């Protein structure tokens, strides 16, 4: 690909007006690059994409442990308190819901960051 790109760039820069004698080189390199991209796309699909299945249990677990969920608490407890909760959870490698402090007030009131994840990942 890079070699074809270089050949096309050099050949294009060497032409004089519309009398570019490098047009066959340009066409050959372009067609070769297109063929390479098509082959790579086909191979990637067959050897990597086909058969991929989401492990929904693992995704849910990782999402519930994500520190980005603390942003759902910020409107209720304030940005500074939400940042403190995230830092504390990060230092102790613990889930957000297991940390004390102002986050527990939101959990007690039924505002759970994990429940907010669905809203945070959709438009609108």
CSV table of N, CA and C in Angstrom, one decimal:
chain,number,residue,atom,x,y,z
A,1,UNK,N,0.8,-1.2,0.0
A,1,UNK,CA,0.0,0.0,0.0
A,1,UNK,C,0.9,1.3,0.0
A,2,UNK,N,1.8,1.3,0.9
A,2,UNK,CA,2.7,2.5,1.0
A,2,UNK,C,3.5,2.7,-0.3
A,3,UNK,N,4.0,1.6,-0.8
A,3,UNK,CA,4.8,1.6,-2.1
A,3,UNK,C,3.9,2.1,-3.2
A,4,UNK,N,2.7,1.6,-3.3
A,4,UNK,CA,1.8,2.1,-4.3
A,4,UNK,C,1.5,3.6,-4.2
A,5,UNK,N,1.2,4.0,-2.9
A,5,UNK,CA,1.0,5.4,-2.6
A,5,UNK,C,2.1,6.3,-3.1
A,6,UNK,N,3.3,5.8,-2.8
A,6,UNK,CA,4.5,6.6,-3.2
A,6,UNK,C,4.6,6.7,-4.7
A,7,UNK,N,4.4,5.5,-5.3
A,7,UNK,CA,4.5,5.5,-6.8
A,7,UNK,C,3.5,6.4,-7.4
A,8,UNK,N,2.3,6.4,-6.9
A,8,UNK,CA,1.2,7.3,-7.5
A,8,UNK,C,1.6,8.7,-7.2
A,9,UNK,N,2.1,9.1,-6.1
A,9,UNK,CA,2.5,10.4,-5.8
A,9,UNK,C,3.6,10.9,-6.7
A,10,UNK,N,4.6,10.1,-6.8
A,10,UNK,CA,5.7,10.5,-7.7
A,10,UNK,C,5.3,10.6,-9.1
A,11,UNK,N,4.5,9.6,-9.6
A,11,UNK,CA,4.1,9.6,-11.0
A,11,UNK,C,3.2,10.8,-11.3
A,12,UNK,N,2.3,11.1,-10.3
A,12,UNK,CA,1.4,12.3,-10.5
A,12,UNK,C,2.2,13.6,-10.5
A,13,UNK,N,3.3,13.7,-9.8
A,13,UNK,CA,4.0,14.9,-9.8
A,13,UNK,C,4.9,15.1,-11.0
A,14,UNK,N,5.2,14.1,-11.8
A,14,UNK,CA,6.1,14.1,-12.9
A,14,UNK,C,5.4,14.4,-14.2
A,15,UNK,N,4.1,14.4,-14.2
A,15,UNK,CA,3.4,14.7,-15.5
A,15,UNK,C,3.4,16.2,-15.9
A,16,UNK,N,3.3,16.4,-17.1
A,16,UNK,CA,3.3,17.8,-17.6
A,16,UNK,C,1.9,18.1,-18.2
A,17,UNK,N,1.1,18.9,-17.5
A,17,UNK,CA,-0.2,19.2,-18.0
A,17,UNK,C,-1.0,17.9,-18.2
A,18,UNK,N,-1.5,17.7,-19.4
A,18,UNK,CA,-2.4,16.6,-19.6
A,18,UNK,C,-1.6,15.5,-20.4
A,19,UNK,N,-0.3,15.6,-20.5
A,19,UNK,CA,0.5,14.7,-21.2
A,19,UNK,C,1.3,13.8,-20.2
A,20,UNK,N,0.6,13.2,-19.3
A,20,UNK,CA,1.3,12.5,-18.3
A,20,UNK,C,1.6,11.1,-18.8
A,21,UNK,N,2.8,10.8,-19.0
A,21,UNK,CA,3.2,9.5,-19.5
A,21,UNK,C,3.2,8.4,-18.4
A,22,UNK,N,2.9,8.8,-17.2
A,22,UNK,CA,2.9,7.9,-16.1
A,22,UNK,C,1.5,7.3,-15.8
A,23,UNK,N,0.5,7.7,-16.7
A,23,UNK,CA,-0.8,7.2,-16.4
A,23,UNK,C,-0.9,5.7,-16.3
A,24,UNK,N,-0.2,4.9,-17.1
A,24,UNK,CA,-0.3,3.5,-16.9
A,24,UNK,C,0.2,3.0,-15.5
A,25,UNK,N,1.2,3.7,-15.0
A,25,UNK,CA,1.7,3.4,-13.6
A,25,UNK,C,0.7,3.8,-12.6
A,26,UNK,N,0.1,5.0,-12.8
A,26,UNK,CA,-0.9,5.4,-11.9
A,26,UNK,C,-2.1,4.4,-11.8
A,27,UNK,N,-2.5,4.0,-13.0
A,27,UNK,CA,-3.7,3.1,-13.0
A,27,UNK,C,-3.3,1.7,-12.4
A,28,UNK,N,-2.1,1.2,-12.7
A,28,UNK,CA,-1.7,-0.1,-12.2
A,28,UNK,C,-1.6,-0.1,-10.7
A,29,UNK,N,-1.0,1.0,-10.1
A,29,UNK,CA,-0.8,1.1,-8.7
A,29,UNK,C,-2.2,1.3,-8.0
A,30,UNK,N,-3.0,2.0,-8.6
A,30,UNK,CA,-4.3,2.3,-8.0
A,30,UNK,C,-5.1,1.0,-7.9
A,31,UNK,N,-5.2,0.2,-9.1
A,31,UNK,CA,-5.9,-1.0,-9.1
A,31,UNK,C,-5.3,-2.1,-8.1
A,32,UNK,N,-4.0,-2.1,-8.0
A,32,UNK,CA,-3.3,-3.0,-7.1
A,32,UNK,C,-3.7,-2.7,-5.7
A,33,UNK,N,-3.7,-1.4,-5.3
A,33,UNK,CA,-4.1,-1.0,-4.0
A,33,UNK,C,-5.6,-1.4,-3.7
A,34,UNK,N,-6.4,-1.2,-4.6
A,34,UNK,CA,-7.8,-1.5,-4.5
A,34,UNK,C,-8.0,-3.0,-4.2
A,35,UNK,N,-7.2,-3.8,-5.0
A,35,UNK,CA,-7.3,-5.3,-4.9
A,35,UNK,C,-6.7,-5.7,-3.5
A,36,UNK,N,-5.7,-5.1,-3.0
A,36,UNK,CA,-5.1,-5.4,-1.7
A,36,UNK,C,-6.1,-5.1,-0.6
A,37,UNK,N,-6.8,-3.9,-0.7
A,37,UNK,CA,-7.8,-3.5,0.3
A,37,UNK,C,-9.0,-4.5,0.3
A,38,UNK,N,-9.4,-4.9,-0.9
A,38,UNK,CA,-10.5,-5.9,-1.0
A,38,UNK,C,-10.1,-7.2,-0.3
A,39,UNK,N,-8.9,-7.7,-0.6
A,39,UNK,CA,-8.4,-9.0,0.0
A,39,UNK,C,-8.3,-8.9,1.5
A,40,UNK,N,-7.8,-7.8,2.0
A,40,UNK,CA,-7.6,-7.6,3.4
A,40,UNK,C,-9.0,-7.6,4.1
A,41,UNK,N,-9.9,-6.9,3.5
A,41,UNK,CA,-11.3,-6.8,4.1
A,41,UNK,C,-11.9,-8.1,4.1
A,42,UNK,N,-11.8,-8.9,3.1
A,42,UNK,CA,-12.4,-10.2,3.0
A,42,UNK,C,-11.7,-11.1,4.0
A,43,UNK,N,-10.4,-11.1,4.1
A,43,UNK,CA,-9.7,-11.9,5.1
A,43,UNK,C,-10.1,-11.6,6.5
A,44,UNK,N,-10.1,-10.3,6.8
A,44,UNK,CA,-10.5,-9.8,8.2
A,44,UNK,C,-11.9,-10.3,8.5
A,45,UNK,N,-12.8,-10.2,7.6
A,45,UNK,CA,-14.2,-10.6,7.9
A,45,UNK,C,-14.2,-12.1,8.1
A,46,UNK,N,-13.6,-12.9,7.3
A,46,UNK,CA,-13.6,-14.4,7.5
A,46,UNK,C,-12.9,-14.9,8.7
A,47,UNK,N,-11.7,-14.3,9.0
A,47,UNK,CA,-10.9,-14.8,10.1
A,47,UNK,C,-11.0,-14.1,11.4
A,48,UNK,N,-11.8,-13.0,11.5
A,48,UNK,CA,-11.9,-12.3,12.7
A,48,UNK,C,-13.3,-11.9,13.1
A,49,UNK,N,-14.1,-11.3,12.1
A,49,UNK,CA,-15.4,-10.8,12.4
A,49,UNK,C,-16.4,-11.9,12.5
A,50,UNK,N,-16.4,-12.8,11.6
A,50,UNK,CA,-17.5,-13.9,11.6
A,50,UNK,C,-17.3,-14.7,12.9
A,51,UNK,N,-18.4,-14.9,13.5
A,51,UNK,CA,-18.4,-15.7,14.7
A,51,UNK,C,-18.2,-15.0,16.0
A,52,UNK,N,-18.0,-13.7,16.0
A,52,UNK,CA,-17.8,-13.0,17.2
A,52,UNK,C,-19.2,-12.8,17.9
A,53,UNK,N,-19.2,-13.1,19.2
A,53,UNK,CA,-20.4,-13.0,20.0
A,53,UNK,C,-20.0,-12.2,21.3
A,54,UNK,N,-20.9,-11.3,21.7
A,54,UNK,CA,-20.7,-10.5,22.9
A,54,UNK,C,-20.9,-11.4,24.1
A,55,UNK,N,-20.0,-11.3,25.1
A,55,UNK,CA,-20.2,-11.9,26.4
A,55,UNK,C,-20.9,-10.9,27.3
A,56,UNK,N,-22.3,-11.0,27.2
A,56,UNK,CA,-23.1,-10.0,27.9
A,56,UNK,C,-22.9,-9.9,29.4
A,57,UNK,N,-22.6,-11.1,30.0
A,57,UNK,CA,-22.4,-11.1,31.4
A,57,UNK,C,-21.1,-10.3,31.8
A,58,UNK,N,-20.1,-10.5,31.0
A,58,UNK,CA,-18.8,-9.9,31.2
A,58,UNK,C,-18.9,-8.4,30.9
A,59,UNK,N,-19.6,-8.0,29.9
A,59,UNK,CA,-19.9,-6.6,29.5
A,59,UNK,C,-20.6,-5.9,30.7
A,60,UNK,N,-21.6,-6.5,31.2
A,60,UNK,CA,-22.4,-6.0,32.3
A,60,UNK,C,-21.5,-5.8,33.5
A,61,UNK,N,-20.7,-6.8,33.8
A,61,UNK,CA,-19.8,-6.7,35.0
A,61,UNK,C,-18.8,-5.5,34.8
A,62,UNK,N,-18.2,-5.4,33.7
A,62,UNK,CA,-17.2,-4.3,33.4
A,62,UNK,C,-17.9,-3.0,33.5
A,63,UNK,N,-19.1,-2.9,32.9
A,63,UNK,CA,-19.9,-1.6,32.9
A,63,UNK,C,-20.2,-1.2,34.4
A,64,UNK,N,-20.6,-2.1,35.2
A,64,UNK,CA,-20.9,-1.8,36.6
A,64,UNK,C,-19.7,-1.4,37.4
A,65,UNK,N,-18.5,-1.8,37.0
A,65,UNK,CA,-17.3,-1.5,37.7
A,65,UNK,C,-16.7,-0.2,37.1
A,66,UNK,N,-17.2,0.3,36.0
A,66,UNK,CA,-16.5,1.4,35.4
A,66,UNK,C,-16.6,2.7,36.2
A,67,UNK,N,-15.5,3.4,36.3
A,67,UNK,CA,-15.5,4.7,37.0
A,67,UNK,C,-16.3,5.8,36.3
A,68,UNK,N,-16.5,5.6,35.0
A,68,UNK,CA,-17.2,6.6,34.2
A,68,UNK,C,-18.6,6.8,34.7
A,69,UNK,N,-19.1,5.8,35.4
A,69,UNK,CA,-20.5,5.8,35.9
A,69,UNK,C,-20.7,6.9,37.0
A,70,UNK,N,-19.6,7.4,37.6
A,70,UNK,CA,-19.7,8.4,38.6
A,70,UNK,C,-20.3,9.7,38.0
A,71,UNK,N,-20.2,9.9,36.7
A,71,UNK,CA,-20.7,11.1,36.1
A,71,UNK,C,-22.2,11.1,36.3
A,72,UNK,N,-22.9,10.0,36.4
A,72,UNK,CA,-24.3,10.0,36.7
A,72,UNK,C,-24.7,10.5,38.0
A,73,UNK,N,-23.7,10.5,39.0
A,73,UNK,CA,-24.0,11.0,40.3
A,73,UNK,C,-23.7,12.5,40.4
A,74,UNK,N,-22.9,13.1,39.5
A,74,UNK,CA,-22.5,14.5,39.6
A,74,UNK,C,-23.7,15.4,39.7
A,75,UNK,N,-24.8,15.3,39.0
A,75,UNK,CA,-25.9,16.2,39.2
A,75,UNK,C,-26.5,16.3,40.6
A,76,UNK,N,-26.4,15.1,41.3
A,76,UNK,CA,-27.0,15.0,42.6
A,76,UNK,C,-26.0,15.4,43.7
A,77,UNK,N,-24.8,15.0,43.6
A,77,UNK,CA,-23.8,15.2,44.7
A,77,UNK,C,-22.8,16.2,44.4
A,78,UNK,N,-22.8,16.7,43.2
A,78,UNK,CA,-21.8,17.7,42.7
A,78,UNK,C,-20.5,17.1,42.1
A,79,UNK,N,-19.9,17.8,41.3
A,79,UNK,CA,-18.7,17.3,40.6
A,79,UNK,C,-17.6,17.0,41.5
A,80,UNK,N,-17.3,17.8,42.5
A,80,UNK,CA,-16.2,17.6,43.4
A,80,UNK,C,-16.4,16.3,44.2
A,81,UNK,N,-17.6,16.1,44.7
A,81,UNK,CA,-17.9,14.9,45.5
A,81,UNK,C,-17.8,13.7,44.6
A,82,UNK,N,-18.4,13.8,43.4
A,82,UNK,CA,-18.3,12.7,42.5
A,82,UNK,C,-16.9,12.3,42.2
A,83,UNK,N,-16.0,13.3,42.0
A,83,UNK,CA,-14.6,13.1,41.7
A,83,UNK,C,-13.9,12.4,42.9
A,84,UNK,N,-14.3,12.8,44.1
A,84,UNK,CA,-13.7,12.1,45.3
A,84,UNK,C,-14.1,10.6,45.4
A,85,UNK,N,-15.4,10.4,45.1
A,85,UNK,CA,-15.9,9.0,45.1
A,85,UNK,C,-15.1,8.2,44.0
A,86,UNK,N,-14.9,8.7,42.9
A,86,UNK,CA,-14.2,8.0,41.8
A,86,UNK,C,-12.8,7.8,42.2
A,87,UNK,N,-12.1,8.8,42.8
A,87,UNK,CA,-10.7,8.6,43.2
A,87,UNK,C,-10.6,7.6,44.3
A,88,UNK,N,-11.5,7.6,45.2
A,88,UNK,CA,-11.5,6.6,46.3
A,88,UNK,C,-11.7,5.2,45.8
A,89,UNK,N,-12.6,5.0,44.9
A,89,UNK,CA,-12.9,3.7,44.3
A,89,UNK,C,-11.7,3.3,43.4
A,90,UNK,N,-11.1,4.2,42.7
A,90,UNK,CA,-10.0,3.9,41.9
A,90,UNK,C,-8.8,3.4,42.7
A,91,UNK,N,-8.5,4.1,43.8
A,91,UNK,CA,-7.3,3.7,44.7
A,91,UNK,C,-7.5,2.3,45.3
A,92,UNK,N,-8.7,2.0,45.6
A,92,UNK,CA,-8.9,0.7,46.4
A,92,UNK,C,-9.4,-0.4,45.4
A,93,UNK,N,-9.5,-0.1,44.1
A,93,UNK,CA,-9.9,-1.1,43.2
A,93,UNK,C,-11.3,-1.7,43.6
A,94,UNK,N,-12.2,-0.9,43.9
A,94,UNK,CA,-13.5,-1.3,44.4
A,94,UNK,C,-14.6,-0.8,43.6
A,95,UNK,N,-15.7,-1.4,43.7
A,95,UNK,CA,-16.9,-1.0,42.9
A,95,UNK,C,-17.3,0.4,43.5
A,96,UNK,N,-17.9,1.2,42.7
A,96,UNK,CA,-18.4,2.5,43.2
A,96,UNK,C,-19.5,2.3,44.2
A,97,UNK,N,-20.3,1.3,44.1
A,97,UNK,CA,-21.4,1.2,45.0
A,97,UNK,C,-21.0,0.7,46.4
A,98,UNK,N,-19.8,0.2,46.5
A,98,UNK,CA,-19.2,-0.3,47.8
A,98,UNK,C,-18.5,0.8,48.6
A,99,UNK,N,-18.4,2.0,47.9
A,99,UNK,CA,-17.7,3.1,48.6
A,99,UNK,C,-18.7,3.9,49.4
A,100,UNK,N,-18.2,4.4,50.5
A,100,UNK,CA,-19.1,5.2,51.4
A,100,UNK,C,-19.2,6.6,50.9
A,101,UNK,N,-19.6,7.5,51.9
A,101,UNK,CA,-19.6,8.9,51.6
A,101,UNK,C,-20.9,9.3,50.9
A,102,UNK,N,-20.8,10.4,50.2
A,102,UNK,CA,-22.0,11.0,49.6
A,102,UNK,C,-22.6,10.2,48.5
A,103,UNK,N,-21.8,9.2,47.9
A,103,UNK,CA,-22.4,8.4,46.9
A,103,UNK,C,-23.5,7.5,47.5
A,104,UNK,N,-23.4,7.1,48.7
A,104,UNK,CA,-24.4,6.2,49.4
A,104,UNK,C,-25.7,6.9,49.5
A,105,UNK,N,-25.8,8.2,49.6
A,105,UNK,CA,-27.0,8.9,49.7
A,105,UNK,C,-27.8,8.7,48.4
A,106,UNK,N,-27.1,8.8,47.3
A,106,UNK,CA,-27.7,8.5,46.0
A,106,UNK,C,-28.2,7.1,45.8
A,107,UNK,N,-27.4,6.2,46.3
A,107,UNK,CA,-27.8,4.8,46.2
A,107,UNK,C,-29.0,4.5,47.0
A,108,UNK,N,-29.0,5.1,48.2
A,108,UNK,CA,-30.1,4.9,49.1
A,108,UNK,C,-31.4,5.5,48.5
A,109,UNK,N,-31.3,6.6,47.8
A,109,UNK,CA,-32.4,7.2,47.1
A,109,UNK,C,-32.8,6.6,45.8
A,110,UNK,N,-32.2,5.5,45.5
A,110,UNK,CA,-32.5,4.7,44.3
A,110,UNK,C,-31.8,5.2,43.0
A,111,UNK,N,-30.8,6.1,43.2
A,111,UNK,CA,-30.1,6.5,42.0
A,111,UNK,C,-28.8,5.7,41.9
A,112,UNK,N,-28.8,4.7,41.0
A,112,UNK,CA,-27.7,3.8,41.0
A,112,UNK,C,-26.9,4.1,39.7
A,113,UNK,N,-25.6,4.3,39.7
A,113,UNK,CA,-24.9,4.6,38.5
A,113,UNK,C,-25.0,3.5,37.5
A,114,UNK,N,-25.0,2.3,37.9
A,114,UNK,CA,-25.1,1.2,36.9
A,114,UNK,C,-26.4,1.2,36.2
A,115,UNK,N,-27.5,1.7,36.8
A,115,UNK,CA,-28.7,1.8,36.1
A,115,UNK,C,-28.7,3.0,35.1
A,116,UNK,N,-27.9,3.9,35.4
A,116,UNK,CA,-27.7,5.1,34.5
A,116,UNK,C,-26.9,4.8,33.3
A,117,UNK,N,-26.2,3.7,33.3
A,117,UNK,CA,-25.3,3.4,32.2
A,117,UNK,C,-26.1,3.3,30.9
A,118,UNK,N,-27.2,2.7,30.9
A,118,UNK,CA,-28.1,2.5,29.7
A,118,UNK,C,-28.4,3.9,29.2
A,119,UNK,N,-28.8,4.8,30.0
A,119,UNK,CA,-29.1,6.2,29.6
A,119,UNK,C,-27.9,6.9,29.0
A,120,UNK,N,-26.7,6.6,29.6
A,120,UNK,CA,-25.5,7.3,29.2
A,120,UNK,C,-25.0,6.8,27.9
A,121,UNK,N,-25.4,5.6,27.5
A,121,UNK,CA,-24.8,5.1,26.2
A,121,UNK,C,-25.8,5.2,25.0
A,122,UNK,N,-26.9,5.9,25.2
A,122,UNK,CA,-27.9,6.1,24.1
A,122,UNK,C,-28.0,7.6,23.8
A,123,UNK,N,-28.3,7.9,22.6
A,123,UNK,CA,-28.4,9.3,22.3
A,123,UNK,C,-29.7,9.9,22.9
A,124,UNK,N,-29.6,11.2,23.1
A,124,UNK,CA,-30.8,11.9,23.6
A,124,UNK,C,-31.0,12.1,25.0
